[in-house]
XYZ file of C-alpha atoms in Angstrom:
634
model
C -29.312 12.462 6.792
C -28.126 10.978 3.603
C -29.183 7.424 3.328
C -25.903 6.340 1.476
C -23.513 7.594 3.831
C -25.851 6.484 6.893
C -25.524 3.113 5.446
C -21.458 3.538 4.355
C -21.154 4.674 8.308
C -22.844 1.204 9.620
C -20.760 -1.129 7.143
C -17.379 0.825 7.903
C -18.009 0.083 11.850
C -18.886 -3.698 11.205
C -15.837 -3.741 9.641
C -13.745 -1.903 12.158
C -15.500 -4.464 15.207
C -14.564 -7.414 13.129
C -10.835 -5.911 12.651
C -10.667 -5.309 16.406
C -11.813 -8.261 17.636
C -9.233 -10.435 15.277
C -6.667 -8.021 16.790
C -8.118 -9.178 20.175
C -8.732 -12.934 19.677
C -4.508 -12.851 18.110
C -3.080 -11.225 21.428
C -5.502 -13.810 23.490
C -4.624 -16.812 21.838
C -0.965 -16.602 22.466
C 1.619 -15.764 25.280
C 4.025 -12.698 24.978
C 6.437 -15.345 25.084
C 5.551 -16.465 22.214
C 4.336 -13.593 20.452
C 8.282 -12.185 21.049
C 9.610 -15.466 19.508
C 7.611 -14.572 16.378
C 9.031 -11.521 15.886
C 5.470 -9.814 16.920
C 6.369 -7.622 20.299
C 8.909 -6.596 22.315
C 9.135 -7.500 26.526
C 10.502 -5.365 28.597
C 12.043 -2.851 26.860
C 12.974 1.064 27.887
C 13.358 4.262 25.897
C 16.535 5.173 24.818
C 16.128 8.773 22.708
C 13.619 10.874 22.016
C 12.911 13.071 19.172
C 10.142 15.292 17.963
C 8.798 14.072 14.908
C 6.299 15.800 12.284
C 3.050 16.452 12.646
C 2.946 16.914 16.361
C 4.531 13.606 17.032
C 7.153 11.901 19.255
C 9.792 9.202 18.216
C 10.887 6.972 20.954
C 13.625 5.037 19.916
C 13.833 1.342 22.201
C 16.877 -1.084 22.716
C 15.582 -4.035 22.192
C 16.915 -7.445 23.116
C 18.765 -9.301 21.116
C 18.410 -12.323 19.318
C 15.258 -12.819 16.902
C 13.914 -11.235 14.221
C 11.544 -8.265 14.046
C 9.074 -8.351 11.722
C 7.085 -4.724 13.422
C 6.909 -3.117 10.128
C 7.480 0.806 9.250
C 3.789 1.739 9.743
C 2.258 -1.276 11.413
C 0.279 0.021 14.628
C 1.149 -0.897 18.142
C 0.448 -0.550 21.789
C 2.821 0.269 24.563
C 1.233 -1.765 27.387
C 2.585 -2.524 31.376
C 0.151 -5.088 32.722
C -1.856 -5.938 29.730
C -2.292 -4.613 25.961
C -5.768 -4.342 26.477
C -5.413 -2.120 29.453
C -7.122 1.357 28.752
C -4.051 3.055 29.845
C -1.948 1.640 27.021
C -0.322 3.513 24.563
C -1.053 3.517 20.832
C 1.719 4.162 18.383
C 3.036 3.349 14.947
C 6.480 1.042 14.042
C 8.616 4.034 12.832
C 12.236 2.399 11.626
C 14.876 -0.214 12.995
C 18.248 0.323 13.160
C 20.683 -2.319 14.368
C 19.549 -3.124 17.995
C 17.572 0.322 18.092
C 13.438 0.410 17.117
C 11.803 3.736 16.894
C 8.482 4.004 17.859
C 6.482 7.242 16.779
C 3.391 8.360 18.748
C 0.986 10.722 18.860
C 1.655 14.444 21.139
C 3.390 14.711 24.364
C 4.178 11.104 25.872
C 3.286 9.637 29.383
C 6.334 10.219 31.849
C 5.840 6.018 32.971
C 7.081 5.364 28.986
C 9.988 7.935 29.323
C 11.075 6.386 32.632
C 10.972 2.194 33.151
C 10.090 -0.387 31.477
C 7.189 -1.665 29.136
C 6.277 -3.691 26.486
C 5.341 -3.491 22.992
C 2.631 -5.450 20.719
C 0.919 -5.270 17.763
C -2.465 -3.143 17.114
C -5.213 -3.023 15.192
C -5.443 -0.108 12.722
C -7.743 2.232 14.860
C -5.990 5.345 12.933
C -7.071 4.134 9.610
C -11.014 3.451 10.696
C -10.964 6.931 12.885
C -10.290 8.478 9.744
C -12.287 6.716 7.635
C -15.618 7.911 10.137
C -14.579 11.365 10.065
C -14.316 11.388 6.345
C -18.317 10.417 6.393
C -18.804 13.081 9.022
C -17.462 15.099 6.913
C -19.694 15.039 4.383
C -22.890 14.403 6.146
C -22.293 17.545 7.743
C -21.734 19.530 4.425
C -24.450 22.170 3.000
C -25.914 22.082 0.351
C -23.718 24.701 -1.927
C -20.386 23.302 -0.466
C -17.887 21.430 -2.054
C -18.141 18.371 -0.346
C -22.411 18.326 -0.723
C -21.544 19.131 -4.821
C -19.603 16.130 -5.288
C -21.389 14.067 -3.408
C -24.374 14.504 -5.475
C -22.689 13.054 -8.123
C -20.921 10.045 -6.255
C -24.297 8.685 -4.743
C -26.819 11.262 -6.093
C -28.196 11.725 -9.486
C -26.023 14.367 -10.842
C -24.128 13.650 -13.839
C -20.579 14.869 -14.182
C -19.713 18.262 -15.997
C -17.043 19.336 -18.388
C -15.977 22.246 -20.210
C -13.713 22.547 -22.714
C -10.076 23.010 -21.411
C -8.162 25.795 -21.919
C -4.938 24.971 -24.786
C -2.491 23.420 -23.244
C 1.364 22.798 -24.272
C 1.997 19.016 -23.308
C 5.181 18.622 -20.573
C 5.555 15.260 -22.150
C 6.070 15.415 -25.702
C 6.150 11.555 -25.613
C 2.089 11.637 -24.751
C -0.418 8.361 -27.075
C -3.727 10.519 -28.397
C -5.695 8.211 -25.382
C -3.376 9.827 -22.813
C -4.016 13.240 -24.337
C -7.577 12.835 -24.295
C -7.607 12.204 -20.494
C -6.040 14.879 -19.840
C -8.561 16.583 -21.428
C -10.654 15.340 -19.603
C -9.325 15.857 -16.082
C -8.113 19.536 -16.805
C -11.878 20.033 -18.022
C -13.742 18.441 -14.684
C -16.072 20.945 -12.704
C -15.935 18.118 -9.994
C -14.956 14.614 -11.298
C -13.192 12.581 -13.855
C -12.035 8.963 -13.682
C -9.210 7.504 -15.661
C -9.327 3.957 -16.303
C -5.493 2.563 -16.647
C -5.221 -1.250 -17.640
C -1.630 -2.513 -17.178
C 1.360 -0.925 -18.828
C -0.773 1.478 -20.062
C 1.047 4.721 -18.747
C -1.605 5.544 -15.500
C 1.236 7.283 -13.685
C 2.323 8.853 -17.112
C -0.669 10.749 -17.320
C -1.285 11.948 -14.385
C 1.652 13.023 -14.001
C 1.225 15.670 -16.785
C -2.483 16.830 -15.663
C -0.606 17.520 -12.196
C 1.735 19.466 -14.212
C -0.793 21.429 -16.069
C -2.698 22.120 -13.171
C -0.026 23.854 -11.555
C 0.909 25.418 -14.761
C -2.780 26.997 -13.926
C -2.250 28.000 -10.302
C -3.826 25.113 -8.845
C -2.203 23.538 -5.676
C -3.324 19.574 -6.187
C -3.260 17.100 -3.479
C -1.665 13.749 -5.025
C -2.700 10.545 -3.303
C -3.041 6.724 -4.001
C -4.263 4.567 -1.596
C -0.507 2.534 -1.069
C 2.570 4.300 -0.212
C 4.382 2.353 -3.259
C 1.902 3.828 -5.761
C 2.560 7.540 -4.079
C 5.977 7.366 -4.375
C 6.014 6.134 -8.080
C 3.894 9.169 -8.680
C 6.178 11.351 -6.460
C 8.960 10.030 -8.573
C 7.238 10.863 -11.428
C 6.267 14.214 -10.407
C 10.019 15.252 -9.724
C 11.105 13.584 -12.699
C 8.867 16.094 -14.317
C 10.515 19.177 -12.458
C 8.019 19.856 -9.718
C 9.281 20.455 -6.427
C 7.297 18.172 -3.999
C 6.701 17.767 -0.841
C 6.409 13.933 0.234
C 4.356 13.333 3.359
C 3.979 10.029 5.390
C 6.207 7.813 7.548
C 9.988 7.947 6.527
C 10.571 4.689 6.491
C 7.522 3.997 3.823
C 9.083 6.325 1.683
C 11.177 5.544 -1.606
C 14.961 5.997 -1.166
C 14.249 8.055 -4.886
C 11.786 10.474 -3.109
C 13.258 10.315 -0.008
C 15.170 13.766 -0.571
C 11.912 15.448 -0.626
C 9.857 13.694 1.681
C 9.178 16.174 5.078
C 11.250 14.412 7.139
C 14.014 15.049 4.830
C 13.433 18.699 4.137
C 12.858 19.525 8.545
C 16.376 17.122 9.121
C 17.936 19.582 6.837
C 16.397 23.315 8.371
C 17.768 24.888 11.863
C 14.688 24.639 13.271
C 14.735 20.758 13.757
C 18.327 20.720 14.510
C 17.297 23.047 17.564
C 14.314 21.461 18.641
C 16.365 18.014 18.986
C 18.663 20.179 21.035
C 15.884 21.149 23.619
C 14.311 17.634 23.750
C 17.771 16.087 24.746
C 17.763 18.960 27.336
C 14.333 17.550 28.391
C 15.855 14.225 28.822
C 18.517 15.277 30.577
C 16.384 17.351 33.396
C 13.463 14.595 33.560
C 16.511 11.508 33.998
C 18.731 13.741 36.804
C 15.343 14.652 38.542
C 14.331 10.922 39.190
C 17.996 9.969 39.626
C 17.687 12.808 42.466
C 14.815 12.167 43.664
C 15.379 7.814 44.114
C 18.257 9.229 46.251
C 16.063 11.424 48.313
C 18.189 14.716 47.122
C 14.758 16.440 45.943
C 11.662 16.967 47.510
C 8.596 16.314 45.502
C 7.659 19.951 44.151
C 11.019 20.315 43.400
C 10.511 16.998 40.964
C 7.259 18.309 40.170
C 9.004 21.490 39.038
C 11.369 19.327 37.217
C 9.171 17.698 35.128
C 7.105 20.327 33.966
C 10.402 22.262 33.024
C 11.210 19.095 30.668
C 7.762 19.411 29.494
C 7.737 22.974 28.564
C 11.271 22.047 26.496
C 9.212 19.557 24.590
C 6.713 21.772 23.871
C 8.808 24.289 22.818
C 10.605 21.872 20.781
C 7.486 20.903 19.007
C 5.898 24.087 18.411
C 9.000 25.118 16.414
C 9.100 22.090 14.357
C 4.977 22.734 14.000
C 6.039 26.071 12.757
C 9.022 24.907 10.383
C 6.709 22.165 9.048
C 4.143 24.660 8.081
C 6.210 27.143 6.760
C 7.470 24.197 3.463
C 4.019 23.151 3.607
C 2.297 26.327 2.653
C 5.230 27.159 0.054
C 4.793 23.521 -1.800
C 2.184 23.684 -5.081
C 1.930 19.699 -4.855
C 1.578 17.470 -2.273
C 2.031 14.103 -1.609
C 0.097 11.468 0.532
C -1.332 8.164 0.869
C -5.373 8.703 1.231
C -4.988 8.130 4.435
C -2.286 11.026 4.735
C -4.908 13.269 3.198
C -6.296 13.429 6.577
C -3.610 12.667 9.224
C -0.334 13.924 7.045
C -2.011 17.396 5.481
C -3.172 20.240 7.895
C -6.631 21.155 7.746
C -5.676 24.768 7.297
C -3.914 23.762 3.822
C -6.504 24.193 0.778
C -6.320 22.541 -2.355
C -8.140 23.054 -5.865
C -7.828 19.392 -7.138
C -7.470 16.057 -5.401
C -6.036 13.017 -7.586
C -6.137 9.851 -5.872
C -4.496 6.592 -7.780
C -5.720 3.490 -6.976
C -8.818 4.527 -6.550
C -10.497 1.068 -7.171
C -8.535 -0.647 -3.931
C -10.019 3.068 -1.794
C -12.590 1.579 0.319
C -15.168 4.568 0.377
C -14.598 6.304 3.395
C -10.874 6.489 2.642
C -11.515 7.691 -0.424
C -14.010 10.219 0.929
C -10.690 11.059 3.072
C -8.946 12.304 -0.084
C -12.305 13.948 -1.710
C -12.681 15.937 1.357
C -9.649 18.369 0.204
C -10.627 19.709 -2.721
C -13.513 21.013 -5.154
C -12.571 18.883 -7.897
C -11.670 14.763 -7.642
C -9.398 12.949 -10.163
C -9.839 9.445 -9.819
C -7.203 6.878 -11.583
C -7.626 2.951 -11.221
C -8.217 -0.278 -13.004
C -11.476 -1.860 -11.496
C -10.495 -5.112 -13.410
C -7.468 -5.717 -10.378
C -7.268 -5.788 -6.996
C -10.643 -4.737 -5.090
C -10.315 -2.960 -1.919
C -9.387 -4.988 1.576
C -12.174 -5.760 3.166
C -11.938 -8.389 6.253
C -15.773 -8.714 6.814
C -16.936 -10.587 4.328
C -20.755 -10.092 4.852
C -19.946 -5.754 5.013
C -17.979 -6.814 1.555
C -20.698 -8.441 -0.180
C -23.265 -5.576 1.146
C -20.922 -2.840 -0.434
C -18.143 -2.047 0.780
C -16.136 -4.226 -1.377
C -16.983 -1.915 -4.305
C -15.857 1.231 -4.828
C -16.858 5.027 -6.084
C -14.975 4.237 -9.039
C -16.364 1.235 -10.505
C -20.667 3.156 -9.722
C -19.611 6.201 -11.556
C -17.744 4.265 -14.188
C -20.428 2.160 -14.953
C -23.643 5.278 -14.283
C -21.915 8.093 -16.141
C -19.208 6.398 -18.865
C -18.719 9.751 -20.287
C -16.714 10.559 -17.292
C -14.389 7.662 -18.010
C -11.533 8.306 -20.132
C -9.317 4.526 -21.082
C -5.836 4.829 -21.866
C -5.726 2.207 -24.910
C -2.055 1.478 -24.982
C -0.423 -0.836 -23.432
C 3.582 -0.453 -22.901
C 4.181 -3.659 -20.922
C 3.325 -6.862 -22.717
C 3.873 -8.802 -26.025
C 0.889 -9.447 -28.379
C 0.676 -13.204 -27.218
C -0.008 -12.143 -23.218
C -1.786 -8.846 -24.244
C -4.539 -11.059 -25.908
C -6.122 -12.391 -23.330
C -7.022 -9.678 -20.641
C -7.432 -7.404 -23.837
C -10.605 -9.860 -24.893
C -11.810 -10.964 -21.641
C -11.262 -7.670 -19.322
C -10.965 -5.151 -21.649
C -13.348 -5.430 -24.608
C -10.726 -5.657 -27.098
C -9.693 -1.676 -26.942
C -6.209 -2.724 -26.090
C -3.407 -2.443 -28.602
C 0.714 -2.491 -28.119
C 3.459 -0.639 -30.048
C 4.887 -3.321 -32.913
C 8.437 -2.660 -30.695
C 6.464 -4.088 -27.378
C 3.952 -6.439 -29.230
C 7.066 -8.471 -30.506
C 9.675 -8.477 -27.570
C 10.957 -11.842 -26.433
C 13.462 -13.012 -24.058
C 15.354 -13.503 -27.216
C 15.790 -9.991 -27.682
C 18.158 -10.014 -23.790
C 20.071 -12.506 -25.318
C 18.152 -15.085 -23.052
C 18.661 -18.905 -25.132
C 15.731 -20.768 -26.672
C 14.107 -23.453 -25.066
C 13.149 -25.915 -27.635
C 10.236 -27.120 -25.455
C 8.907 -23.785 -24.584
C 9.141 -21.740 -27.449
C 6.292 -19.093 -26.875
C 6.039 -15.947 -24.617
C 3.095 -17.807 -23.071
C 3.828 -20.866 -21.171
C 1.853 -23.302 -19.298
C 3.354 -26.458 -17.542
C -0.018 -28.513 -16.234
C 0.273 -30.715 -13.360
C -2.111 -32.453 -13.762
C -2.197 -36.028 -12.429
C 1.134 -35.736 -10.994
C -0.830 -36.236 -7.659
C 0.386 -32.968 -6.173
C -2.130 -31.859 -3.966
C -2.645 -28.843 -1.934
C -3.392 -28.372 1.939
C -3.829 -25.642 4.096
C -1.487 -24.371 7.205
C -2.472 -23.213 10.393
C -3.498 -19.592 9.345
C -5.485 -20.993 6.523
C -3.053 -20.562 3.619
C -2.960 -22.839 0.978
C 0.547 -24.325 -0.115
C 1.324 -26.914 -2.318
C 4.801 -28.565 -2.091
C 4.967 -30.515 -4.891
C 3.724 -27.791 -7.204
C 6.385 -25.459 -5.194
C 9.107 -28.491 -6.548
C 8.440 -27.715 -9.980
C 7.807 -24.013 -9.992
C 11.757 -24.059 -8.435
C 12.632 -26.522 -11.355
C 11.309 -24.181 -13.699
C 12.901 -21.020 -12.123
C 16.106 -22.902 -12.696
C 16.043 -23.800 -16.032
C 15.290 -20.367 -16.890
C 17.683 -18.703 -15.228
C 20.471 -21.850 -16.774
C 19.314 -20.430 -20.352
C 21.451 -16.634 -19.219
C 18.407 -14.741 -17.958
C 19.057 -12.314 -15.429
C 17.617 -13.343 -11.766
C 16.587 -9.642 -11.339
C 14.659 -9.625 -14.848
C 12.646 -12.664 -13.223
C 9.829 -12.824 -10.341
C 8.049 -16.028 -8.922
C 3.784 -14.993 -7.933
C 1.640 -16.855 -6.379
C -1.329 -16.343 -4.470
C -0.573 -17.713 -1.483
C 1.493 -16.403 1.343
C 2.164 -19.988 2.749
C 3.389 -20.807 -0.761
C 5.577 -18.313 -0.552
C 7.370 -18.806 1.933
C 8.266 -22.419 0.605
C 9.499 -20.783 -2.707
C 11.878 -18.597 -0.633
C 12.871 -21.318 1.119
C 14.031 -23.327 -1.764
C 15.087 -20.205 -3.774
C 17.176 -18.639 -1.149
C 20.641 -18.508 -3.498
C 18.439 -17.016 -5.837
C 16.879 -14.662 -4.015
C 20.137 -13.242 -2.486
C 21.207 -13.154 -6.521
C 17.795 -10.570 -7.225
C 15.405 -13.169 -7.998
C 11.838 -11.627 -6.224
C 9.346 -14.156 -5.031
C 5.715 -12.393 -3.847
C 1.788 -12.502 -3.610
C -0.257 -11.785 -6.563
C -1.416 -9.051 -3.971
C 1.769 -7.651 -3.213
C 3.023 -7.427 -6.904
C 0.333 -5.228 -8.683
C 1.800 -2.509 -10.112
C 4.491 -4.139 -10.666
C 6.190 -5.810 -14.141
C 9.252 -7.942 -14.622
C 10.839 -9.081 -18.149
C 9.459 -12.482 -17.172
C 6.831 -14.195 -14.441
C 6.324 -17.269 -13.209
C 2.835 -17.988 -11.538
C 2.414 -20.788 -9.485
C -1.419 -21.391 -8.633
C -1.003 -23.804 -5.874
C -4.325 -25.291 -6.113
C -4.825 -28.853 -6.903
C -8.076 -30.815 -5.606
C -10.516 -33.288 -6.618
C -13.544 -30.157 -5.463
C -12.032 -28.282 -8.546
C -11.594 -25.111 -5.700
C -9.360 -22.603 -7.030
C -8.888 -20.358 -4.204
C -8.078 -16.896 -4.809
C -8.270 -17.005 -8.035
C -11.884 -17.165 -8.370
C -11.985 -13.467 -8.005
C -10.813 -12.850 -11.664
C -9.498 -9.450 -10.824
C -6.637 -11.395 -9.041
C -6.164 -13.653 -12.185
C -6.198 -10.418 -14.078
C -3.074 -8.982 -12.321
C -1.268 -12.456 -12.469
C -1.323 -12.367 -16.049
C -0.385 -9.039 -16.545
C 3.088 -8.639 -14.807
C 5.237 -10.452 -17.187
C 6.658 -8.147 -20.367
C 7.961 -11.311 -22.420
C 7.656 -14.560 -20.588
C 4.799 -15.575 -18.530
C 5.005 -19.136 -17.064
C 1.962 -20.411 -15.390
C 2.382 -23.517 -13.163
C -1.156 -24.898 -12.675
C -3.232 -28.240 -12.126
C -5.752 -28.087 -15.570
C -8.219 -30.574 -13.954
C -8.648 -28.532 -11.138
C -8.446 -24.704 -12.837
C -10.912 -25.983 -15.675
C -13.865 -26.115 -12.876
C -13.575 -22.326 -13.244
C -15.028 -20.836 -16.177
C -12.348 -18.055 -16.324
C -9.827 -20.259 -15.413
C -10.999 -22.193 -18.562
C -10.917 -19.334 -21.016
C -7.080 -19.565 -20.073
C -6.755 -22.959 -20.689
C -8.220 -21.465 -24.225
C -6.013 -19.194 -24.671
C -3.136 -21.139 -24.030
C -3.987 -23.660 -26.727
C -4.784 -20.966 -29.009
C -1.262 -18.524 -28.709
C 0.837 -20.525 -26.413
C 2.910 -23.824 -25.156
C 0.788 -26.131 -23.281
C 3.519 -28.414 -21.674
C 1.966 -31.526 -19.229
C 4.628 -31.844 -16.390
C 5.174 -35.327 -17.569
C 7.060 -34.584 -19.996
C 9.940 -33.544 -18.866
C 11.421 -32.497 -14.904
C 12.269 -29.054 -15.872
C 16.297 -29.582 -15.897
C 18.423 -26.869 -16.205
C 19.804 -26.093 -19.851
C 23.472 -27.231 -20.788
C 25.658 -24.088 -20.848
């Protein structure tokens, strides 16, 4: 057996214990009660409608009670449970959508009468899908010979093969509008006999690109899979894609789909053939039958293999309904050059039966292997697109992280075979004065920026001038203000008096006529957060966005402000250690970036203090003495 993925297969189930019993310890440590008042479950709840859903799946839509908030998320796992969610005969399921008083609930094949008929409750999961697939990925490959495709790339992903190209065949550019780096890696990736890895630092046109190898391959008479390892990232490239006039099929969980690929997601396409519209008709038949027959028999009007009879008649309606939809579904599936998943997806979204020439996964530096190995599975020939110099992969054990599964296939191959890396070199996003310092410290100088981007200011919106911070970089240090930070009960970190200022700040940018939509609020810190949507709630509602460094990668905004939170006599930074996550904080903003920070504490890092640097060197370096942030006169 393969050492490496004997190994990969011991750290991916350490993981998935340590996942499971946090799931566990959560549900133990509190009351439904009180899991319901967090907007974590559902008591006693009933089924309402049924539908068949794709890929041999059933939606159950619930009434829940009212009052409360929800916060069951499209895609978050749970488990339909009578005496207790721990129970083997509980029920696992995904969140599917909310509507008014309505939830929808989507789970797996037919669906245990008890569910269809009384009441149960509802709780959150751990993600048992997500590791399932992950260990059937490295089956997958530790079962392949030695001539197939999966045994080929693999030799190169852990082995000692180095990658292969051959010159590409000419090739008209879809996208006239293509920089000579973006060219080149399309080169590249339309020349791969099994691999190529494109290396996209921010605003450097990722999506762009692979956009137009997906267009070439088809071009060719390739069918490519398209994946990314988030849903957001596979709908910008669906977007993309469409944009580009390919017709697309979307696959994935409706309600994790963009509104602007929503038209062609698979949900979309069955809601709009005869075949769903008739297999909705025979599962509301099934209701019908399986309701009257218990009505019936609670009256003692039917004997039992009359109910018996009953049931099985609903059940042969449901079956009926979903082997039509099964067939519908494969019918646009077969028909659709380019498909489009998360990695995940790959496996649980995209038959089996279904083969593809090329796989292109985005993101590919936050894939945790064996959900990358998901993807690789599907296809002779891997394109992988990421920026190892952001966001790592999630990984909750951190003793499985440090051991390896916190790095990924693209940052080995990247750094064994460079010749199969191909950097895009220009960068769309920032000005010169926030482009200098990732370029030096992350990216060995290769980036450069367009004079029209290098030289954009807020000025240029028709935002007004602020006297005392005059420079597209911007930092406002706390220091000594005595503003410290603490921890809540789940172990975030918040500061309020930091969260004071960064509102201040917010304030007095917005008073100088910037838009609140052109303007987001980061921070690493979910606790922090929350008290900056607290306090910026009239802003919010106007379009301000407040979010985790996490949650904003990918993302830009004409201008950011960061609040760091940490503030300590230990000089602990937090998060920010990890100078991938410092990376994406100061690479969001196009012409403002505003970091809120504590300099006696952020100097203890020696990344931290080649900002400091930097800021001395390009930008405004403004002690929070000096003024209390006012808002500008009008």
């Amino acid at each position: 057996m393969e050492p490496f993925l004997e190994r990969l297969a011991g750290l991916w189930a350490r993981e998935r214990a340590t996942v499971t019993a946090r799931a566990v310890a959560a549900r133990r440590e509190s009351t439904l009660a009180e899991r319901v008042a967090r907007g974590d479950a559902l008591q006693s709840v009933e089924v309402d409608e049924v539908e068949v859903a794709p890929g041999d799946r059933t939606r159950l839509w619930l009434r829940r009670p009212p009052g409360g908030e929800l916060r069951l998320r499209p895609g978050t796992p749970v488990r339909l449970w009578w005496t207790d969610p721990d129970d083997r005969d509980a029920v696992r399921g995904l969140a599917d959508r909310v509507r008014g008083d309505r939830v929808a609930i989507t789970v797996d094949g037919e669906v245990p009468d008890r569910i269809l008929h009384g009441h149960f409750h509802v709780d959150l999961d751990d993600p048992q899908t997500v590791f399932t697939i992950g260990a059937g990925a490295i089956r997958w490959f530790q079962n392949a010979r030695p001539r197939e495709p999966e045994a080929r790339l693999g030799a190169v992903l852990w082995g000692d093969e180095a990658p292969t190209f051959q010159a590409p065949a000419p090739w008209l550019p879809a996208d006239a509008g293509l920089n000579a780096s973006q060219r080149a890696a399309v080169d590249r990736a339309l020349g791969a006999e099994r691999l190529a890895l494109v290396h996209g630092p921010p605003g450097t046109g990722k999506t762009r690109t692979l956009v137009e190898v997906i267009v070439q391959a088809v071009r060719r008479g390739q069918r490519v899979l398209a994946c990314a390892m988030s849903n957001t990232a596979t709908d910008h490239l669906a977007a993309g894609l469409i944009a580009a006039g390919l017709p697309i099929v979307r696959l994935g969980h409706p309600t994790r789909v963009a509104a602007a690929v929503e038209a062609r997601s698979l949900d979309a396409l069955l809601d709009a053939s005869d075949a769903r519209r008739l297999a909705n008709g025979w599962t509301s038949e099934a209701r019908r039958l399986r309701d009257r027959a218990y009505v019936r028999r609670d009256r003692g009007s039917l004997d039992r293999g009359a109910f018996r009879d009953a049931l099985a008649e609903a059940r042969r309606l449901e079956r009926d309904a979903r082997d039509h939809v099964r067939r519908a579904q494969g019918a646009i599936l077969q028909s659709a050059s380019v498909l489009c998943a998360t990695a995940t997806g790959a496996q649980t979204a995209v038959p089996r039966d279904l083969t593809f020439d090329v796989v292109v996964l985005d993101e590919a530096t936050q894939a945790p292997d064996p959900l990358a190995l998901a993807a690789f599975g599907r296809a002779p020939i891997v394109i992988l697109a990421g920026d190892p110099e952001q966001l790592p992969p999630t990984v909750i054990d951190p003793d499985v992280e440090r051991e390896g599964l916190g790095s990924t296939f693209f940052e080995r191959v990247a750094q064994r075979w460079p010749e199969a890396v191909a950097l895009l070199a220009v960068q769309y996003r920032m000005h010169a004065d926030l482009m200098a310092f990732p370029a030096r410290t992350r990216y060995g100088g290769r980036l450069t920026a367009p004079p029209d981007v290098a030289a954009r200011t807020l000025a240029d919106l028709g935002v007004r001038p602020d006297e005392s911070r005059p420079t597209p970089l911007v930092l406002v240090d706390m220091a000594g203000k005595g503003c410290e930070d603490a921890t809540d009960l789940e172990g975030s970190a918040y500061n309020d008096g930091q969260a004071d200022r960064t509102v201040a700040e917010v304030r007095r940018l917005l008073s100088r006529g910037l838009a609140p939509a052109d303007l987001a609020v980061i921070t690493p810190y979910n606790a922090q957060r929350r008290r900056l949507r607290d306090a910026l709630a009239p802003e919010l509602a106007a379009g301000l966005e407040i979010g985790t460094v996490d949650g904003f990668q990918g993302r830009e905004k004409e201008a950011i402000v960061v609040d760091l939170v940490r503030s300590n006599d230990q000089g602990q930074v937090g998060f920010v250690a990890d100078h991938r996550r410092l990376n994406v904080a100061f690479t969001r903003a196009k012409r403002l970036l505003l970091v809120i920070a504590d300099t006696a504490t952020l100097g203890q890092d020696a990344g931290c203090a080649d900002f400091l640097e930097e800021v001395e060197a390009r930008g405004t370096w403004l002690s929070a003495w000096a003024d209390e942030a006012e808002p500008l006169d009008a």
